[in-house]
mmCIF file of C-alpha atoms in Angstrom:
data_model
loop_
_atom_site.group_PDB
_atom_site.id
_atom_site.type_symbol
_atom_site.label_atom_id
_atom_site.label_comp_id
_atom_site.label_asym_id
_atom_site.label_seq_id
_atom_site.Cartn_x
_atom_site.Cartn_y
_atom_site.Cartn_z
ATOM 1 C CA ARG A 1 2.021 -54.577 -29.282
ATOM 2 C CA LEU A 2 1.811 -50.765 -29.127
ATOM 3 C CA LEU A 3 -1.158 -50.965 -26.779
ATOM 4 C CA GLY A 4 0.753 -53.346 -24.539
ATOM 5 C CA LEU A 5 3.776 -51.005 -24.471
ATOM 6 C CA ALA A 6 1.598 -48.008 -23.559
ATOM 7 C CA SER A 7 -0.088 -50.019 -20.818
ATOM 8 C CA ALA A 8 3.287 -51.088 -19.418
ATOM 9 C CA GLN A 9 4.537 -47.490 -19.378
ATOM 10 C CA HIS A 10 1.381 -46.379 -17.585
ATOM 11 C CA ASP A 11 1.814 -49.175 -14.994
ATOM 12 C CA ALA A 12 5.459 -48.220 -14.486
ATOM 13 C CA LYS A 13 4.541 -44.581 -13.854
ATOM 14 C CA ALA A 14 1.817 -45.664 -11.435
ATOM 15 C CA MET A 15 4.265 -47.874 -9.521
ATOM 16 C CA ALA A 16 6.787 -45.034 -9.378
ATOM 17 C CA SER A 17 4.139 -42.744 -7.912
ATOM 18 C CA LEU A 18 3.234 -45.463 -5.413
ATOM 19 C CA ARG A 19 6.859 -45.846 -4.335
ATOM 20 C CA LEU A 20 7.047 -42.106 -3.724
ATOM 21 C CA LEU A 21 3.976 -42.280 -1.522
ATOM 22 C CA ARG A 22 5.415 -45.178 0.491
ATOM 23 C CA ARG A 23 8.345 -43.054 1.582
ATOM 24 C CA GLY A 24 6.062 -41.553 4.201
ATOM 25 C CA PHE A 25 4.860 -38.111 5.053
ATOM 26 C CA CYS A 26 6.876 -35.047 6.174
ATOM 27 C CA THR A 27 9.758 -35.902 3.876
ATOM 28 C CA ALA A 28 11.985 -33.729 1.744
ATOM 29 C CA PRO A 29 13.958 -34.620 -1.396
ATOM 30 C CA ALA A 30 17.365 -36.097 -0.719
ATOM 31 C CA GLY A 31 20.419 -34.065 -1.569
ATOM 32 C CA PHE A 32 18.934 -30.563 -1.453
ATOM 33 C CA ALA A 33 20.489 -27.600 0.313
ATOM 34 C CA GLN A 34 18.911 -26.947 3.680
ATOM 35 C CA PRO A 35 17.002 -23.633 3.681
ATOM 36 C CA SER A 36 17.351 -20.981 6.351
ATOM 37 C CA ARG A 37 15.780 -22.130 9.634
ATOM 38 C CA VAL A 38 15.798 -18.744 11.404
ATOM 39 C CA TRP A 39 12.788 -16.423 11.448
ATOM 40 C CA GLY A 40 13.410 -12.938 10.107
ATOM 41 C CA LYS A 41 11.444 -9.736 10.501
ATOM 42 C CA SER A 42 10.057 -10.002 6.966
ATOM 43 C CA SER A 43 9.895 -13.800 6.755
ATOM 44 C CA LEU A 44 6.772 -15.182 5.119
ATOM 45 C CA ARG A 45 6.408 -18.943 4.863
ATOM 46 C CA CYS A 46 3.923 -20.970 2.847
ATOM 47 C CA GLY A 47 0.690 -22.369 4.215
ATOM 48 C CA ALA A 48 -0.952 -25.753 3.746
ATOM 49 C CA LEU A 49 -3.959 -27.394 2.117
ATOM 50 C CA GLY A 50 -6.419 -29.456 4.106
ATOM 51 C CA MET A 51 -9.847 -31.018 4.199
ATOM 52 C CA LYS A 52 -12.579 -30.129 6.672
ATOM 53 C CA CYS A 53 -13.522 -33.276 8.594
ATOM 54 C CA GLY A 54 -16.187 -31.790 10.855
ATOM 55 C CA MET A 55 -16.498 -30.284 14.314
ATOM 56 C CA THR A 56 -16.066 -31.482 17.878
ATOM 57 C CA GLN A 57 -15.613 -29.893 21.280
ATOM 58 C CA ALA A 58 -13.257 -29.918 24.238
ATOM 59 C CA TRP A 59 -13.661 -28.970 27.884
ATOM 60 C CA GLN A 60 -11.304 -26.788 29.850
ATOM 61 C CA PRO A 61 -10.613 -27.421 33.547
ATOM 62 C CA ASP A 62 -12.936 -24.558 34.487
ATOM 63 C CA GLY A 63 -15.845 -26.271 32.673
ATOM 64 C CA LYS A 64 -15.959 -24.076 29.577
ATOM 65 C CA VAL A 65 -16.694 -25.763 26.246
ATOM 66 C CA VAL A 66 -14.341 -24.999 23.353
ATOM 67 C CA PRO A 67 -15.808 -25.539 19.826
ATOM 68 C CA LEU A 68 -13.200 -27.124 17.571
ATOM 69 C CA THR A 69 -12.992 -27.674 13.813
ATOM 70 C CA ILE A 70 -10.938 -30.652 12.627
ATOM 71 C CA ILE A 71 -8.829 -30.238 9.472
ATOM 72 C CA GLU A 72 -6.894 -33.093 7.892
ATOM 73 C CA VAL A 73 -3.546 -32.202 6.310
ATOM 74 C CA GLN A 74 -2.343 -35.114 4.178
ATOM 75 C CA ASP A 75 -0.371 -35.595 0.946
ATOM 76 C CA VAL A 76 0.560 -31.906 0.630
ATOM 77 C CA GLN A 77 3.686 -31.397 -1.455
ATOM 78 C CA VAL A 78 5.484 -28.539 -3.171
ATOM 79 C CA VAL A 79 4.809 -28.845 -6.900
ATOM 80 C CA GLN A 80 6.758 -25.865 -8.234
ATOM 81 C CA ALA A 81 8.218 -22.455 -7.403
ATOM 82 C CA LYS A 82 7.109 -19.557 -9.598
ATOM 83 C CA ARG A 83 8.311 -16.003 -10.115
ATOM 84 C CA VAL A 84 5.391 -13.606 -10.465
ATOM 85 C CA PRO A 85 5.389 -9.844 -11.180
ATOM 86 C CA THR A 86 4.340 -7.615 -8.280
ATOM 87 C CA SER A 87 4.023 -3.919 -7.602
ATOM 88 C CA GLU A 88 7.505 -4.004 -6.055
ATOM 89 C CA GLY A 89 9.114 -5.880 -8.941
ATOM 90 C CA GLU A 90 9.074 -9.653 -8.622
ATOM 91 C CA GLY A 91 7.770 -12.070 -6.023
ATOM 92 C CA LEU A 92 8.087 -15.761 -5.251
ATOM 93 C CA ASN A 93 5.122 -18.143 -5.101
ATOM 94 C CA LEU A 94 5.126 -21.766 -4.026
ATOM 95 C CA GLN A 95 2.507 -23.989 -5.650
ATOM 96 C CA LEU A 96 1.260 -26.760 -3.357
ATOM 97 C CA GLY A 97 -0.723 -29.814 -4.384
ATOM 98 C CA SER A 98 -2.883 -32.085 -2.264
ATOM 99 C CA GLY A 99 -5.380 -34.910 -2.570
ATOM 100 C CA TRP A 100 -5.510 -37.895 -4.887
ATOM 101 C CA GLN A 101 -6.456 -37.920 -8.547
ATOM 102 C CA LYS A 102 -6.910 -40.553 -11.240
ATOM 103 C CA ARG A 103 -4.803 -40.329 -14.382
ATOM 104 C CA LYS A 104 -7.851 -40.472 -16.675
ATOM 105 C CA ARG A 105 -9.251 -37.296 -15.116
ATOM 106 C CA LEU A 106 -6.224 -35.209 -16.093
ATOM 107 C CA ASN A 107 -5.185 -34.141 -19.566
ATOM 108 C CA ARG A 108 -1.650 -34.651 -20.775
ATOM 109 C CA PRO A 109 -0.203 -31.219 -19.805
ATOM 110 C CA ASP A 110 -1.671 -31.343 -16.294
ATOM 111 C CA ALA A 111 -0.459 -34.864 -15.659
ATOM 112 C CA GLY A 112 2.927 -34.099 -17.198
ATOM 113 C CA GLN A 113 3.832 -31.488 -14.612
ATOM 114 C CA PHE A 114 3.567 -34.159 -11.909
ATOM 115 C CA GLU A 115 5.148 -37.035 -13.824
ATOM 116 C CA SER A 116 8.110 -34.933 -14.971
ATOM 117 C CA ARG A 117 8.906 -34.068 -11.342
ATOM 118 C CA GLY A 118 8.309 -37.568 -10.004
ATOM 119 C CA LEU A 119 5.293 -36.534 -7.935
ATOM 120 C CA PRO A 120 1.996 -38.373 -7.477
ATOM 121 C CA LEU A 121 -1.044 -36.873 -9.150
ATOM 122 C CA LYS A 122 -2.779 -34.167 -7.115
ATOM 123 C CA ARG A 123 -6.380 -33.040 -7.144
ATOM 124 C CA TYR A 124 -6.014 -29.506 -5.745
ATOM 125 C CA LEU A 125 -3.389 -26.881 -6.561
ATOM 126 C CA ARG A 126 -2.978 -23.598 -4.673
ATOM 127 C CA GLU A 127 -0.273 -20.934 -4.576
ATOM 128 C CA PHE A 128 1.210 -19.129 -1.578
ATOM 129 C CA ARG A 129 3.362 -16.012 -1.563
ATOM 130 C CA VAL A 130 6.604 -16.619 0.345
ATOM 131 C CA SER A 131 9.760 -14.686 1.105
ATOM 132 C CA GLU A 132 13.118 -15.563 -0.402
ATOM 133 C CA ASP A 133 14.375 -17.253 2.765
ATOM 134 C CA ALA A 134 11.275 -19.506 2.917
ATOM 135 C CA GLN A 135 11.736 -21.189 -0.465
ATOM 136 C CA LEU A 136 11.317 -24.978 -0.454
ATOM 137 C CA PRO A 137 12.477 -27.495 -3.092
ATOM 138 C CA VAL A 138 10.004 -29.386 -5.244
ATOM 139 C CA GLY A 139 8.713 -32.515 -3.524
ATOM 140 C CA THR A 140 8.915 -31.231 0.047
ATOM 141 C CA THR A 141 5.972 -32.468 2.082
ATOM 142 C CA ILE A 142 3.954 -30.133 4.303
ATOM 143 C CA CYS A 143 2.457 -32.021 7.251
ATOM 144 C CA ALA A 144 0.441 -31.135 10.345
ATOM 145 C CA ARG A 145 3.632 -30.227 12.246
ATOM 146 C CA HIS A 146 3.800 -27.144 10.026
ATOM 147 C CA PHE A 147 1.574 -25.513 12.678
ATOM 148 C CA VAL A 148 1.994 -25.426 16.444
ATOM 149 C CA PRO A 149 -0.650 -25.051 19.169
ATOM 150 C CA GLY A 150 -1.063 -21.480 20.318
ATOM 151 C CA GLN A 151 -0.536 -19.746 16.994
ATOM 152 C CA PHE A 152 -3.226 -18.063 14.876
ATOM 153 C CA VAL A 153 -4.088 -19.053 11.295
ATOM 154 C CA ASP A 154 -6.341 -17.822 8.487
ATOM 155 C CA VAL A 155 -8.565 -20.429 6.840
ATOM 156 C CA GLN A 156 -10.059 -19.900 3.378
ATOM 157 C CA GLY A 157 -12.810 -22.067 1.942
ATOM 158 C CA THR A 158 -16.011 -22.062 -0.090
ATOM 159 C CA SER A 159 -19.172 -21.555 1.935
ATOM 160 C CA LYS A 160 -22.137 -23.903 1.645
ATOM 161 C CA GLY A 161 -24.447 -23.115 -1.247
ATOM 162 C CA LYS A 162 -28.019 -22.281 -0.167
ATOM 163 C CA GLY A 163 -29.547 -21.727 -3.592
ATOM 164 C CA PHE A 164 -31.905 -18.869 -4.491
ATOM 165 C CA GLU A 165 -33.093 -17.237 -1.248
ATOM 166 C CA GLY A 166 -35.236 -14.277 -0.296
ATOM 167 C CA VAL A 167 -34.160 -11.116 1.483
ATOM 168 C CA MET A 168 -35.276 -12.336 4.922
ATOM 169 C CA ARG A 169 -32.860 -15.259 4.942
ATOM 170 C CA ARG A 170 -30.177 -13.722 2.737
ATOM 171 C CA TYR A 171 -29.871 -10.362 4.522
ATOM 172 C CA GLY A 172 -31.978 -10.752 7.664
ATOM 173 C CA PHE A 173 -34.795 -8.402 6.647
ATOM 174 C CA ALA A 174 -37.702 -8.131 9.083
ATOM 175 C CA GLY A 175 -40.295 -8.591 6.338
ATOM 176 C CA GLN A 176 -43.718 -6.924 6.112
ATOM 177 C CA PRO A 177 -46.509 -6.720 8.721
ATOM 178 C CA ARG A 178 -48.681 -9.787 9.216
ATOM 179 C CA SER A 179 -51.828 -7.711 9.774
ATOM 180 C CA HIS A 180 -54.262 -5.798 7.511
ATOM 181 C CA GLY A 181 -53.292 -4.667 4.041
ATOM 182 C CA HIS A 182 -50.487 -7.172 3.370
ATOM 183 C CA SER A 183 -52.059 -10.136 1.724
ATOM 184 C CA LEU A 184 -49.599 -12.784 0.533
ATOM 185 C CA SER A 185 -46.617 -10.420 0.731
ATOM 186 C CA HIS A 186 -45.319 -10.912 4.257
ATOM 187 C CA ARG A 187 -41.768 -11.955 3.262
ATOM 188 C CA SER A 188 -41.190 -9.396 0.486
ATOM 189 C CA GLY A 189 -38.409 -6.849 0.583
ATOM 190 C CA GLY A 190 -40.607 -3.795 0.219
ATOM 191 C CA SER A 191 -40.013 -0.826 -2.038
ATOM 192 C CA LEU A 192 -36.987 -0.773 -4.331
ATOM 193 C CA GLY A 193 -36.564 2.985 -3.925
ATOM 194 C CA GLY A 194 -37.955 4.399 -7.152
ATOM 195 C CA ALA A 195 -37.733 7.926 -8.498
ATOM 196 C CA ALA A 196 -38.374 10.930 -6.238
ATOM 197 C CA GLY A 197 -39.391 13.625 -8.709
ATOM 198 C CA SER A 198 -37.201 14.462 -11.659
ATOM 199 C CA LEU A 199 -33.963 14.584 -9.624
ATOM 200 C CA TYR A 200 -33.362 10.812 -9.541
ATOM 201 C CA ALA A 201 -33.611 8.192 -12.262
ATOM 202 C CA THR A 202 -36.356 5.576 -12.184
ATOM 203 C CA ARG A 203 -34.126 2.560 -11.902
ATOM 204 C CA VAL A 204 -32.796 0.050 -9.384
ATOM 205 C CA MET A 205 -29.614 1.414 -7.867
ATOM 206 C CA PRO A 206 -26.508 -0.795 -7.974
ATOM 207 C CA GLY A 207 -25.922 -2.782 -4.809
ATOM 208 C CA LYS A 208 -29.590 -2.959 -3.866
ATOM 209 C CA LYS A 209 -30.234 -5.907 -1.535
ATOM 210 C CA MET A 210 -32.619 -8.203 -3.366
ATOM 211 C CA PRO A 211 -33.326 -11.952 -3.564
ATOM 212 C CA GLY A 212 -30.637 -14.025 -5.242
ATOM 213 C CA ARG A 213 -28.136 -16.845 -4.876
ATOM 214 C CA MET A 214 -26.874 -17.315 -1.342
ATOM 215 C CA GLY A 215 -23.637 -19.018 -0.346
ATOM 216 C CA GLY A 216 -21.164 -20.851 -2.549
ATOM 217 C CA LYS A 217 -18.581 -18.051 -2.280
ATOM 218 C CA VAL A 218 -14.954 -18.014 -1.185
ATOM 219 C CA ARG A 219 -14.729 -16.719 2.376
ATOM 220 C CA THR A 220 -11.867 -16.378 4.864
ATOM 221 C CA ALA A 221 -12.024 -16.949 8.623
ATOM 222 C CA HIS A 222 -9.296 -14.814 10.195
ATOM 223 C CA SER A 223 -7.174 -15.400 13.286
ATOM 224 C CA LEU A 224 -8.343 -18.833 14.426
ATOM 225 C CA LEU A 225 -6.419 -20.350 17.311
ATOM 226 C CA VAL A 226 -4.630 -23.657 16.739
ATOM 227 C CA TYR A 227 -5.845 -25.631 19.743
ATOM 228 C CA ARG A 228 -4.305 -29.054 19.091
ATOM 229 C CA VAL A 229 -2.078 -30.783 16.546
ATOM 230 C CA ASP A 230 -2.247 -34.556 16.010
ATOM 231 C CA ALA A 231 0.798 -35.267 13.867
ATOM 232 C CA GLU A 232 0.282 -39.047 13.857
ATOM 233 C CA HIS A 233 -3.048 -38.753 12.019
ATOM 234 C CA GLY A 234 -2.330 -35.424 10.268
ATOM 235 C CA LEU A 235 -5.058 -33.477 12.090
ATOM 236 C CA VAL A 236 -5.155 -29.823 13.102
ATOM 237 C CA TYR A 237 -7.796 -28.659 15.608
ATOM 238 C CA LEU A 238 -8.876 -25.027 15.285
ATOM 239 C CA LYS A 239 -10.969 -23.063 17.760
ATOM 240 C CA GLY A 240 -14.085 -21.793 15.995
ATOM 241 C CA THR A 241 -15.831 -22.450 12.699
ATOM 242 C CA ILE A 242 -14.678 -22.255 9.098
ATOM 243 C CA PRO A 243 -16.616 -21.955 5.810
ATOM 244 C CA GLY A 244 -17.596 -25.060 3.882
ATOM 245 C CA GLY A 245 -19.094 -28.466 4.554
ATOM 246 C CA LYS A 246 -17.552 -31.786 5.497
ATOM 247 C CA GLY A 247 -15.008 -32.947 2.960
ATOM 248 C CA SER A 248 -14.506 -29.530 1.402
ATOM 249 C CA PRO A 249 -10.937 -28.331 0.673
ATOM 250 C CA VAL A 250 -9.559 -25.430 2.705
ATOM 251 C CA ARG A 251 -6.469 -23.252 2.557
ATOM 252 C CA LEU A 252 -4.490 -22.544 5.738
ATOM 253 C CA LYS A 253 -1.758 -19.986 6.345
ATOM 254 C CA ASP A 254 -0.289 -17.954 9.192
ATOM 255 C CA ALA A 255 -2.606 -15.176 10.360
ATOM 256 C CA THR A 256 -2.022 -11.738 8.862
ATOM 257 C CA ARG A 257 -4.034 -9.668 11.355
ATOM 258 C CA LYS A 258 -2.273 -11.158 14.392
ATOM 259 C CA ARG A 259 1.394 -11.421 13.565
ATOM 260 C CA MET A 260 3.417 -13.649 15.846
ATOM 261 C CA ASP A 261 6.431 -12.508 17.833
ATOM 262 C CA THR A 262 9.393 -13.877 15.868
ATOM 263 C CA SER A 263 11.984 -12.608 18.360
ATOM 264 C CA GLY A 264 11.849 -15.871 20.325
ATOM 265 C CA ARG A 265 10.823 -14.132 23.559
ATOM 266 C CA GLY A 266 7.172 -15.173 23.306
ATOM 267 C CA HIS A 267 5.373 -17.508 25.689
ATOM 268 C CA HIS A 268 4.980 -20.305 23.096
ATOM 269 C CA ARG A 269 7.510 -21.828 20.757
ATOM 270 C CA LEU A 270 7.571 -20.533 17.202
ATOM 271 C CA PRO A 271 6.332 -22.613 14.261
ATOM 272 C CA PRO A 272 9.079 -24.379 12.292
ATOM 273 C CA PHE A 273 10.606 -22.282 9.552
ATOM 274 C CA PRO A 274 10.144 -22.667 6.635
ATOM 275 C CA THR A 275 8.388 -25.959 7.557
ATOM 276 C CA TRP A 276 8.886 -29.060 9.681
ATOM 277 C CA LEU A 277 11.585 -31.332 8.230
ATOM 278 C CA PRO A 278 12.761 -34.797 9.287
ATOM 279 C CA GLY A 279 15.217 -34.514 12.133
ATOM 280 C CA ASP A 280 13.603 -31.476 13.743
ATOM 281 C CA ASP A 281 12.752 -31.484 17.415
ATOM 282 C CA GLU A 282 9.467 -33.302 18.087
ATOM 283 C CA THR A 283 8.560 -31.412 21.241
ATOM 284 C CA GLY A 284 5.395 -32.758 22.828
ATOM 285 C CA GLY A 285 5.230 -35.978 20.779
ATOM 286 C CA ASP A 286 2.657 -36.718 18.113
ATOM 287 C CA VAL A 287 -0.175 -34.875 19.904
ATOM 288 C CA THR A 288 0.396 -31.369 21.232
ATOM 289 C CA GLU A 289 -2.175 -29.045 22.724
ATOM 290 C CA ALA A 290 -2.289 -25.331 23.443
ATOM 291 C CA PRO A 291 -1.623 -24.550 27.121
ATOM 292 C CA LEU A 292 -4.061 -22.508 29.170
ATOM 293 C CA ALA A 293 -2.209 -19.262 28.637
ATOM 294 C CA ARG A 294 -2.209 -16.355 26.247
ATOM 295 C CA PRO A 295 -1.565 -17.408 22.606
ATOM 296 C CA LEU A 296 1.155 -16.055 20.347
#
């Protein structure tokens, strides 16, 4: 009887999560106070989580080929808002969750933070620093309309792991001569820079470029242009390449090195602040593309 009751409770929670998912994407909790929708000079909104789908290309009218990376933004929701200490006192972080996860793969505390808030289970959790006017309530969905064509974004991901590699592939060393006197040592790194008299120690100096593990590190691609947004399928097309392989999770946010003009006098329309919400203007339909003009 107890096993049957526990199974029924688990099924009820699963059905509740399923009902939340059927509400659709780009939704916000009912009955919450609308946040500020006006960009400020110090406004900082949250980013989004996505999955790298691969690469494609597009052709401009002048015949130039544009390399594009496709990122899928689906099932991204605000899980919680956190106050964190900073050098200036206290800051605000928004924790976003994305992806699908089975209940048996989560322990009780991890699953409880989703079930207590009525959210479906998420596989990935990431935090974004936001300003006070960009705070979003728990359960708000971040969709592909969060970005607009023409703006710049920073993409963070984990590069492909290459395993243990030598200095020629890892750092681009030229190697040793292929002629006389170098038998079976053509791809070695050469001298490690030993002692020169009694002035220096006979040791390997820190930071010496030597063979080792290559790849598998968190890297950020800065200032990539948003070329196209397909809101119907939740796809964002970026000009250029990003770290990671197909199916790897990535982290997107507004570019920090190329700040957009928030005065409203720019050539392109500004991204929605703090995010796209139901009822906002759907300019350009479900598929919008960057015009052939200077970006933000």
